Amino acid sequence: MAEKLMPAEMRLLVTGGAGFIGANFCHYWRQRFPQGHLVVLDALTYAGNQASLAGLMNQAGFHFAEGDINDTPLVEKLLHEHKLNTIVHFAAESHVDRSIHDPDAFLHTNILGTHSLLRAARKVWLDAPGGVIPHRFHHISTDEVYGTLGPQDPPFREDTPYAPNSPYAASKAASDHLVRAYQHTYGLRTTTSNCSNNYGPYHFPEKLIPLVILNILHGRPLPIYGDGQQVRDWLFVEDHCQGIGLILERGEEGESYNIGGHNEWTNLDIVRLICELLDTAFAADSSLAQRFPHAAPAQGKAAERLISYVKDRPGHDRRYAIDASKIGRELGYTPQHSFAEGIRKTVDWYLQHSDWWQPLLGDAYAQWVQKQYAG
Ligand code: NAD
Ligand code: TYD
């Protein structure tokens, strides 16, 4: 087995670092290793936002490159120029609903893009003229590759067979298989993590939790797909970043690790909880009603009155749940945030950062939301 790189020796290429989890990871990693070298490669799609990296952009040792992971020569150039020895691969099309409307972009980025990165890593690290360069390729994946669970089924383990149900999940499953194949065939030093639903700061407001927070603040309906009894296992994003950090540090080459929060909630209960939190926040702080005059609680109404049942998502997975015992046992992982703490922090973050989300609510976003919920 090849020797592991120590975190202080790692020079990182973070793909998708301007997205939700990638940006949180950059902040997390720079806090832990302020002297480290970190290059973000991000195509700045609708989901990428340089504002999420504010505070890092001008730091020594931090570089931002705008570009597509499918641009193999660009990836090779970055690996060479910055002497990068670690890829942490977040870049993806990540929204299930978009994958149902337009799967092509998911195949392009999630499958071909991952392959482009693997090819560049193989060329630069394995086929180097002076022999193999010590390296690590960490691939970020999702629990959605395992498909759906019944109410009594045990949670997903690393050996649960893959059964992806949406074009998004299928494209992520394909990328996981490519990573595995590059490790098995060429000896690329890879690890993969499959994580449950994340929530926290910098989350693009098309996903359930930020969408509900912002819709309450704007007095808009809170769309619940189908009966709202679908179950997700929510993890605070910083806890995901901690898990990735542990895998980079101690994870075994060729292994996959499930990361989750032991925190299953129905969608309806999550939405009700956020409604309660915002009602309480408005009751405690009268300045919120001035800042968000259209919010239901600013008008004396309970936010829950905005709940609106809409047509279900086609092929909607009923339940996800993660068994995270392997990463706990082997790498000493435990999430640091209770759900009560994480969701309160998240709601507060959105209340305090309208400067971050306001510019996202432009025409393109409004059109997408309108198309999504029409009928
Ligand atoms: P996101 O949609 O918020 O961010 C994706 C980022 O990738 C954006 O910055 C975007 O600009 C960039 N990107 C997209 N296509 C690109 C391309 N071709 N080249 C370069 N950059 C490109 O996604 P996220 O929620 O932060 O998810 C990050 C990763 O974590 C994804 O691989 C996703 O599958 C996985 N994941 C997400 C969750 C979750 O709950 N959000 C849970 C488990 C796993
Ligand atoms: P989402 O945040 O899109 O994550 P994922 O589909 O990857 O789990 O959705 C979380 C759950 O919330 C999922 O079961 C779909 C549901 N949902 C709604 O009921 N209404 C919405 O407006 C959205 C965006 C999601």
Short mmCIF file of C-alpha atoms and ligand atoms in Angstrom, two decimals:
data_model
loop_
_atom_site.label_atom_id
_atom_site.label_comp_id
_atom_site.label_asym_id
_atom_site.label_seq_id
_atom_site.Cartn_x
_atom_site.Cartn_y
_atom_site.Cartn_z
CA MET A 1 0.00 0.00 0.00
CA ALA A 2 1.33 3.43 -0.96
CA GLU A 3 2.32 5.81 1.82
CA LYS A 4 -0.32 8.38 2.71
CA LEU A 5 0.26 12.08 2.12
CA MET A 6 0.16 14.09 5.33
CA PRO A 7 -2.46 16.90 5.24
CA ALA A 8 0.27 19.55 5.48
CA GLU A 9 1.88 18.09 2.33
CA MET A 10 -1.37 18.11 0.36
CA ARG A 11 -1.71 20.65 -2.43
CA LEU A 12 -5.35 20.60 -3.38
CA LEU A 13 -7.36 20.95 -6.55
CA VAL A 14 -10.94 21.46 -5.39
CA THR A 15 -13.37 21.08 -8.28
CA GLY A 16 -16.76 22.73 -7.82
CA GLY A 17 -15.32 24.86 -5.02
CA ALA A 18 -17.74 27.71 -5.75
CA GLY A 19 -20.73 25.44 -5.10
CA PHE A 20 -22.48 24.74 -1.81
CA ILE A 21 -20.39 21.96 -0.28
CA GLY A 22 -17.19 22.80 -2.17
CA ALA A 23 -17.17 26.37 -0.81
CA ASN A 24 -17.85 25.16 2.73
CA PHE A 25 -15.00 22.69 2.31
CA CYS A 26 -12.60 25.44 1.15
CA HIS A 27 -13.40 27.51 4.26
CA TYR A 28 -13.04 24.43 6.47
CA TRP A 29 -9.73 23.34 4.95
CA ARG A 30 -8.17 26.83 4.96
CA GLN A 31 -9.10 27.22 8.61
CA ARG A 32 -7.36 23.94 9.44
CA PHE A 33 -4.36 24.51 7.16
CA PRO A 34 -3.95 28.27 6.60
CA GLN A 35 -0.52 27.74 5.04
CA GLY A 36 -1.76 25.07 2.61
CA HIS A 37 -2.07 25.48 -1.15
CA LEU A 38 -5.55 25.22 -2.63
CA VAL A 39 -6.73 25.78 -6.21
CA VAL A 40 -10.45 25.89 -7.03
CA LEU A 41 -11.56 24.87 -10.51
CA ASP A 42 -15.17 25.83 -11.15
CA ALA A 43 -17.17 26.49 -14.32
CA LEU A 44 -19.43 28.98 -12.45
CA THR A 45 -22.67 27.45 -13.67
CA TYR A 46 -25.90 28.83 -12.18
CA ALA A 47 -24.93 26.97 -8.96
CA GLY A 48 -21.39 28.36 -8.71
CA ASN A 49 -20.88 31.59 -6.83
CA GLN A 50 -17.58 33.29 -6.14
CA ALA A 51 -19.26 35.25 -3.34
CA SER A 52 -19.29 31.99 -1.38
CA LEU A 53 -15.49 32.15 -1.33
CA ALA A 54 -15.33 35.75 -0.07
CA GLY A 55 -12.52 36.12 2.42
CA LEU A 56 -10.45 33.42 0.69
CA MET A 57 -10.02 34.88 -2.79
CA ASN A 58 -7.16 37.22 -1.92
CA GLN A 59 -5.34 34.93 0.49
CA ALA A 60 -1.84 33.71 -0.34
CA GLY A 61 -1.95 30.04 -1.37
CA PHE A 62 -5.54 30.27 -2.64
CA HIS A 63 -6.21 30.42 -6.39
CA PHE A 64 -9.42 30.45 -8.37
CA ALA A 65 -9.55 29.11 -11.94
CA GLU A 66 -12.75 29.44 -13.94
CA GLY A 67 -13.12 26.43 -16.23
CA ASP A 68 -14.80 23.16 -17.04
CA ILE A 69 -13.58 19.87 -15.59
CA ASN A 70 -14.03 18.48 -19.11
CA ASP A 71 -11.11 20.63 -20.21
CA THR A 72 -8.44 17.98 -19.62
CA PRO A 73 -5.51 20.17 -20.82
CA LEU A 74 -6.56 22.88 -18.35
CA VAL A 75 -6.71 20.34 -15.52
CA GLU A 76 -3.26 18.99 -16.47
CA LYS A 77 -1.88 22.53 -16.59
CA LEU A 78 -3.23 23.33 -13.12
CA LEU A 79 -1.85 20.09 -11.70
CA HIS A 80 1.59 20.85 -13.18
CA GLU A 81 1.79 24.58 -12.55
CA HIS A 82 0.69 24.42 -8.92
CA LYS A 83 2.35 21.03 -8.23
CA LEU A 84 -0.99 19.72 -7.01
CA ASN A 85 -1.04 16.22 -5.53
CA THR A 86 -4.63 15.93 -4.27
CA ILE A 87 -7.95 16.31 -6.08
CA VAL A 88 -11.12 16.76 -4.07
CA HIS A 89 -13.84 16.39 -6.66
CA PHE A 90 -17.14 18.13 -5.87
CA ALA A 91 -18.01 19.56 -9.30
CA ALA A 92 -21.32 18.20 -10.49
CA GLU A 93 -24.78 19.00 -11.64
CA SER A 94 -26.52 18.28 -8.37
CA HIS A 95 -30.26 18.94 -8.51
CA VAL A 96 -32.55 15.94 -9.08
CA ASP A 97 -35.41 18.05 -10.48
CA ARG A 98 -33.13 19.59 -13.11
CA SER A 99 -31.87 16.12 -14.02
CA ILE A 100 -35.46 15.08 -14.74
CA HIS A 101 -36.03 18.10 -17.03
CA ASP A 102 -32.62 18.04 -18.73
CA PRO A 103 -30.40 15.01 -18.11
CA ASP A 104 -27.75 15.88 -20.74
CA ALA A 105 -25.81 18.33 -18.57
CA PHE A 106 -25.62 15.65 -15.86
CA LEU A 107 -24.00 13.15 -18.19
CA HIS A 108 -21.61 15.81 -19.49
CA THR A 109 -20.33 16.98 -16.11
CA ASN A 110 -20.89 14.07 -13.75
CA ILE A 111 -19.75 11.26 -16.04
CA LEU A 112 -17.56 12.73 -18.78
CA GLY A 113 -16.20 15.46 -16.50
CA THR A 114 -15.21 12.95 -13.83
CA HIS A 115 -13.53 10.87 -16.52
CA SER A 116 -11.65 13.90 -17.82
CA LEU A 117 -10.28 14.52 -14.31
CA LEU A 118 -9.31 10.89 -13.83
CA ARG A 119 -7.51 10.90 -17.18
CA ALA A 120 -5.58 14.06 -16.29
CA ALA A 121 -4.68 12.67 -12.85
CA ARG A 122 -3.46 9.44 -14.39
CA LYS A 123 -1.30 11.26 -16.91
CA VAL A 124 0.24 13.74 -14.48
CA TRP A 125 0.63 11.54 -11.39
CA LEU A 126 0.99 7.97 -12.64
CA ASP A 127 2.77 8.52 -15.95
CA ALA A 128 5.18 11.18 -14.67
CA PRO A 129 8.66 10.87 -16.28
CA GLY A 130 10.32 10.49 -12.86
CA GLY A 131 7.91 7.77 -11.66
CA VAL A 132 4.65 7.88 -9.75
CA ILE A 133 4.00 11.12 -7.83
CA PRO A 134 2.39 10.50 -4.40
CA HIS A 135 -1.22 11.63 -4.75
CA ARG A 136 -4.86 11.21 -3.78
CA PHE A 137 -8.06 11.53 -5.81
CA HIS A 138 -11.07 11.92 -3.52
CA HIS A 139 -14.45 11.67 -5.18
CA ILE A 140 -17.54 13.17 -3.54
CA SER A 141 -20.67 11.15 -4.15
CA THR A 142 -24.14 10.73 -2.75
CA ASP A 143 -26.36 8.21 -0.97
CA GLU A 144 -28.78 8.53 -3.89
CA VAL A 145 -26.74 5.95 -5.84
CA TYR A 146 -28.21 3.26 -3.56
CA GLY A 147 -31.80 3.98 -4.61
CA THR A 148 -34.72 4.06 -2.22
CA LEU A 149 -35.56 2.37 1.10
CA GLY A 150 -38.81 1.09 2.58
CA PRO A 151 -39.79 2.30 6.07
CA GLN A 152 -38.31 -0.74 7.85
CA ASP A 153 -35.24 -1.29 5.66
CA PRO A 154 -31.82 -0.96 7.28
CA PRO A 155 -29.84 2.15 6.25
CA PHE A 156 -27.47 2.10 3.26
CA ARG A 157 -24.06 0.52 3.89
CA GLU A 158 -21.02 0.70 1.65
CA ASP A 159 -21.88 -2.78 0.34
CA THR A 160 -25.52 -1.96 -0.46
CA PRO A 161 -25.96 -2.64 -4.19
CA TYR A 162 -26.23 0.43 -6.40
CA ALA A 163 -29.77 1.07 -7.71
CA PRO A 164 -29.94 4.71 -8.85
CA ASN A 165 -33.41 5.97 -9.76
CA SER A 166 -33.00 9.51 -11.14
CA PRO A 167 -30.77 10.68 -14.00
CA TYR A 168 -28.78 12.58 -11.33
CA ALA A 169 -28.27 9.45 -9.23
CA ALA A 170 -27.45 7.35 -12.31
CA SER A 171 -24.80 9.86 -13.43
CA LYS A 172 -23.24 9.89 -9.96
CA ALA A 173 -23.28 6.08 -9.84
CA ALA A 174 -21.50 6.00 -13.21
CA SER A 175 -18.86 8.41 -11.92
CA ASP A 176 -18.32 6.28 -8.79
CA HIS A 177 -17.74 3.24 -11.02
CA LEU A 178 -15.21 5.14 -13.15
CA VAL A 179 -13.28 6.16 -10.02
CA ARG A 180 -13.29 2.55 -8.85
CA ALA A 181 -12.11 1.37 -12.28
CA TYR A 182 -9.20 3.84 -12.36
CA GLN A 183 -8.06 2.59 -8.97
CA HIS A 184 -8.44 -1.07 -9.90
CA THR A 185 -6.99 -0.87 -13.41
CA TYR A 186 -4.33 1.83 -13.24
CA GLY A 187 -3.59 2.02 -9.52
CA LEU A 188 -4.77 5.62 -9.14
CA ARG A 189 -4.99 6.27 -5.38
CA THR A 190 -8.65 7.02 -4.96
CA THR A 191 -11.20 7.26 -2.17
CA THR A 192 -14.94 7.93 -2.46
CA SER A 193 -17.49 9.21 0.02
CA ASN A 194 -21.26 8.81 -0.30
CA CYS A 195 -23.04 11.36 1.82
CA SER A 196 -26.66 12.02 2.76
CA ASN A 197 -28.50 15.33 2.21
CA ASN A 198 -26.49 18.34 3.39
CA TYR A 199 -27.81 21.66 4.69
CA GLY A 200 -26.13 24.86 5.87
CA PRO A 201 -24.69 28.18 4.61
CA TYR A 202 -24.18 28.90 0.88
CA HIS A 203 -26.87 26.40 -0.18
CA PHE A 204 -28.42 27.42 -3.50
CA PRO A 205 -32.10 28.25 -2.94
CA GLU A 206 -33.55 25.67 -5.30
CA LYS A 207 -32.98 22.90 -2.72
CA LEU A 208 -35.62 22.21 -0.09
CA ILE A 209 -34.21 23.88 3.05
CA PRO A 210 -32.98 27.23 1.62
CA LEU A 211 -36.00 27.38 -0.71
CA VAL A 212 -38.38 27.09 2.22
CA ILE A 213 -36.50 29.71 4.27
CA LEU A 214 -36.48 32.25 1.43
CA ASN A 215 -40.09 31.54 0.40
CA ILE A 216 -41.24 32.22 3.97
CA LEU A 217 -39.29 35.50 3.93
CA HIS A 218 -41.02 36.48 0.67
CA GLY A 219 -44.50 35.22 1.62
CA ARG A 220 -44.44 32.65 -1.20
CA PRO A 221 -45.95 29.13 -1.14
CA LEU A 222 -43.86 26.31 0.32
CA PRO A 223 -44.13 23.53 -2.26
CA ILE A 224 -44.40 20.04 -0.77
CA TYR A 225 -44.06 17.31 -3.37
CA GLY A 226 -46.73 14.58 -3.11
CA ASP A 227 -47.67 13.75 0.47
CA GLY A 228 -44.47 15.16 2.02
CA GLN A 229 -43.79 11.85 3.78
CA GLN A 230 -40.52 11.19 1.94
CA VAL A 231 -37.62 10.78 4.35
CA ARG A 232 -34.11 12.25 4.06
CA ASP A 233 -31.15 11.93 6.46
CA TRP A 234 -29.87 15.50 6.97
CA LEU A 235 -26.27 16.40 7.81
CA PHE A 236 -24.86 19.85 8.60
CA VAL A 237 -22.44 20.68 5.80
CA GLU A 238 -19.49 21.33 8.13
CA ASP A 239 -19.85 17.78 9.43
CA HIS A 240 -19.60 16.50 5.86
CA CYS A 241 -16.43 18.58 5.41
CA GLN A 242 -15.00 17.09 8.60
CA GLY A 243 -15.67 13.59 7.21
CA ILE A 244 -13.94 14.42 3.93
CA GLY A 245 -10.97 15.81 5.87
CA LEU A 246 -10.68 12.56 7.84
CA ILE A 247 -10.81 10.47 4.67
CA LEU A 248 -8.07 12.59 3.09
CA GLU A 249 -5.96 12.16 6.21
CA ARG A 250 -6.62 8.54 7.18
CA GLY A 251 -8.79 6.92 4.51
CA GLU A 252 -7.57 3.75 2.82
CA GLU A 253 -6.88 3.81 -0.90
CA GLY A 254 -9.65 2.17 -2.94
CA GLU A 255 -12.22 2.46 -0.13
CA SER A 256 -15.64 4.08 -0.02
CA TYR A 257 -17.05 5.68 3.11
CA ASN A 258 -20.69 6.54 3.83
CA ILE A 259 -21.18 9.83 5.69
CA GLY A 260 -24.46 10.68 7.40
CA GLY A 261 -26.07 12.28 10.38
CA HIS A 262 -28.34 9.54 11.84
CA ASN A 263 -30.98 12.19 11.38
CA GLU A 264 -34.04 11.09 9.41
CA TRP A 265 -36.87 13.55 8.84
CA THR A 266 -39.94 13.60 6.62
CA ASN A 267 -40.01 16.59 4.27
CA LEU A 268 -43.22 17.84 5.84
CA ASP A 269 -41.74 17.79 9.35
CA ILE A 270 -38.62 19.65 8.18
CA VAL A 271 -40.75 22.34 6.55
CA ARG A 272 -42.91 22.67 9.69
CA LEU A 273 -39.79 22.98 11.84
CA ILE A 274 -38.40 25.79 9.66
CA CYS A 275 -41.78 27.54 9.83
CA GLU A 276 -41.67 27.37 13.64
CA LEU A 277 -38.09 28.65 13.77
CA LEU A 278 -38.91 31.65 11.61
CA ASP A 279 -42.14 32.43 13.51
CA THR A 280 -40.08 32.42 16.71
CA ALA A 281 -37.29 34.55 15.21
CA PHE A 282 -39.80 37.19 14.02
CA ALA A 283 -41.54 37.22 17.39
CA ALA A 284 -38.20 37.77 19.16
CA ASP A 285 -36.80 40.46 16.84
CA SER A 286 -39.09 43.19 15.53
CA SER A 287 -36.46 44.44 13.06
CA LEU A 288 -37.03 41.29 10.96
CA ALA A 289 -40.55 42.41 10.05
CA GLN A 290 -39.10 45.69 8.75
CA ARG A 291 -36.44 43.91 6.71
CA PHE A 292 -38.82 41.24 5.35
CA PRO A 293 -42.26 42.89 5.27
CA HIS A 294 -43.77 40.20 2.98
CA ALA A 295 -42.84 37.36 5.32
CA ALA A 296 -45.86 35.53 6.71
CA PRO A 297 -44.89 36.16 10.36
CA ALA A 298 -44.34 39.87 9.57
CA GLN A 299 -48.02 39.96 8.64
CA GLY A 300 -49.15 38.24 11.79
CA LYS A 301 -49.65 34.85 10.08
CA ALA A 302 -48.04 31.55 10.98
CA ALA A 303 -45.52 30.58 8.28
CA GLU A 304 -47.12 27.11 8.11
CA ARG A 305 -50.07 28.69 6.31
CA LEU A 306 -47.82 28.95 3.23
CA ILE A 307 -47.52 25.14 2.94
CA SER A 308 -48.83 24.05 -0.44
CA TYR A 309 -49.00 20.49 -1.77
CA VAL A 310 -47.86 20.18 -5.39
CA LYS A 311 -47.48 17.39 -7.94
CA ASP A 312 -44.94 14.79 -6.87
CA ARG A 313 -41.49 14.50 -8.45
CA PRO A 314 -41.51 11.65 -11.02
CA GLY A 315 -39.74 8.56 -9.64
CA HIS A 316 -39.39 10.28 -6.26
CA ASP A 317 -37.28 8.16 -3.88
CA ARG A 318 -39.23 7.50 -0.70
CA ARG A 319 -36.51 7.21 1.91
CA TYR A 320 -32.74 7.61 2.26
CA ALA A 321 -30.81 6.69 5.39
CA ILE A 322 -27.09 6.20 5.90
CA ASP A 323 -25.25 3.73 8.06
CA ALA A 324 -22.09 5.72 8.85
CA SER A 325 -20.59 3.14 11.19
CA LYS A 326 -17.58 2.35 8.93
CA ILE A 327 -16.21 5.91 8.94
CA GLY A 328 -16.96 6.13 12.68
CA ARG A 329 -15.21 2.87 13.50
CA GLU A 330 -12.25 3.13 11.11
CA LEU A 331 -11.57 6.88 11.00
CA GLY A 332 -13.07 8.10 14.29
CA TYR A 333 -15.79 10.20 12.66
CA THR A 334 -18.66 11.70 14.69
CA PRO A 335 -20.78 14.63 13.50
CA GLN A 336 -20.19 17.68 15.69
CA HIS A 337 -23.57 19.40 15.27
CA SER A 338 -26.93 18.27 16.57
CA PHE A 339 -29.74 18.87 14.12
CA ALA A 340 -31.33 21.45 16.46
CA GLU A 341 -28.06 23.42 16.45
CA GLY A 342 -27.34 23.03 12.72
CA ILE A 343 -30.78 24.06 11.51
CA ARG A 344 -30.86 27.07 13.86
CA LYS A 345 -27.43 28.16 12.59
CA THR A 346 -28.67 27.74 9.02
CA VAL A 347 -31.83 29.79 9.51
CA ASP A 348 -29.79 32.52 11.26
CA TRP A 349 -27.24 32.49 8.44
CA TYR A 350 -29.93 33.13 5.81
CA LEU A 351 -31.46 35.88 7.97
CA GLN A 352 -28.06 37.56 8.24
CA HIS A 353 -26.85 37.07 4.67
CA SER A 354 -29.46 38.55 2.34
CA ASP A 355 -26.46 40.16 0.58
CA TRP A 356 -25.45 36.61 -0.49
CA TRP A 357 -28.85 35.32 -1.62
CA GLN A 358 -30.54 38.48 -2.93
CA PRO A 359 -28.52 38.54 -6.19
CA LEU A 360 -29.47 34.91 -6.84
CA LEU A 361 -33.17 35.66 -6.99
CA GLY A 362 -32.88 37.23 -10.44
CA ASP A 363 -34.79 36.47 -13.62
CA ALA A 364 -33.23 33.10 -14.43
CA TYR A 365 -34.02 31.76 -10.98
CA ALA A 366 -37.56 33.16 -11.00
CA GLN A 367 -38.20 31.55 -14.42
CA TRP A 368 -36.87 28.21 -13.23
CA VAL A 369 -39.10 28.28 -10.14
CA GLN A 370 -42.12 29.30 -12.21
CA LYS A 371 -41.54 26.50 -14.76
CA GLN A 372 -40.98 24.01 -11.95
CA TYR A 373 -44.21 24.69 -10.11
CA ALA A 374 -46.49 25.51 -13.04
CA GLY A 375 -49.51 23.21 -12.77
P1 NAD B 1 -23.71 22.56 -6.22
O1 NAD B 1 -24.65 22.34 -7.35
O2 NAD B 1 -24.06 23.54 -5.16
O3 NAD B 1 -22.27 22.97 -6.77
C1 NAD B 1 -21.69 22.37 -7.88
C2 NAD B 1 -20.51 23.22 -8.32
O4 NAD B 1 -19.88 22.57 -9.44
C3 NAD B 1 -20.90 24.62 -8.78
O5 NAD B 1 -20.02 25.57 -8.24
C4 NAD B 1 -20.75 24.57 -10.29
O6 NAD B 1 -20.41 25.80 -10.87
C5 NAD B 1 -19.64 23.54 -10.44
N1 NAD B 1 -19.67 22.86 -11.74
C6 NAD B 1 -20.74 22.30 -12.36
N2 NAD B 1 -20.38 21.79 -13.55
C7 NAD B 1 -19.05 21.99 -13.67
C8 NAD B 1 -18.09 21.68 -14.66
N3 NAD B 1 -18.45 21.02 -15.78
N4 NAD B 1 -16.80 22.03 -14.47
C9 NAD B 1 -16.44 22.70 -13.34
N5 NAD B 1 -17.30 23.04 -12.37
C10 NAD B 1 -18.59 22.68 -12.53
O7 NAD B 1 -23.48 21.11 -5.60
P2 NAD B 1 -23.25 20.67 -4.09
O8 NAD B 1 -24.56 20.51 -3.43
O9 NAD B 1 -22.21 21.53 -3.50
O10 NAD B 1 -22.66 19.21 -4.31
C11 NAD B 1 -21.25 19.00 -4.45
C12 NAD B 1 -21.00 17.53 -4.62
O11 NAD B 1 -21.51 16.80 -3.50
C13 NAD B 1 -21.68 16.93 -5.85
O12 NAD B 1 -20.79 16.01 -6.44
C14 NAD B 1 -22.89 16.23 -5.28
O13 NAD B 1 -23.25 15.13 -6.08
C15 NAD B 1 -22.37 15.78 -3.93
N6 NAD B 1 -23.38 15.62 -2.86
C16 NAD B 1 -24.25 16.65 -2.59
C17 NAD B 1 -25.15 16.51 -1.53
C18 NAD B 1 -26.08 17.63 -1.15
O14 NAD B 1 -26.92 17.44 -0.26
N7 NAD B 1 -25.98 18.81 -1.74
C19 NAD B 1 -25.18 15.32 -0.79
C20 NAD B 1 -24.27 14.30 -1.12
C21 NAD B 1 -23.37 14.47 -2.15
P1 TYD B 2 -33.73 18.33 -2.53
O1 TYD B 2 -33.33 19.42 -1.61
O2 TYD B 2 -34.00 18.66 -3.96
O3 TYD B 2 -32.68 17.14 -2.38
P2 TYD B 2 -32.75 15.62 -2.97
O4 TYD B 2 -33.79 15.52 -4.00
O5 TYD B 2 -31.37 15.47 -3.50
O6 TYD B 2 -33.02 14.74 -1.77
O7 TYD B 2 -35.08 17.70 -1.97
C1 TYD B 2 -35.15 17.15 -0.67
C2 TYD B 2 -36.51 16.52 -0.54
O8 TYD B 2 -37.50 17.56 -0.56
C3 TYD B 2 -36.86 15.59 -1.67
O9 TYD B 2 -37.62 14.50 -1.15
C4 TYD B 2 -37.75 16.43 -2.58
C5 TYD B 2 -38.45 17.36 -1.61
N1 TYD B 2 -38.79 18.71 -2.12
C6 TYD B 2 -40.08 19.20 -1.95
O10 TYD B 2 -40.98 18.52 -1.41
N2 TYD B 2 -40.34 20.46 -2.43
C7 TYD B 2 -39.39 21.23 -3.04
O11 TYD B 2 -39.69 22.37 -3.46
C8 TYD B 2 -38.07 20.70 -3.18
C9 TYD B 2 -36.98 21.50 -3.85
C10 TYD B 2 -37.82 19.44 -2.69
#
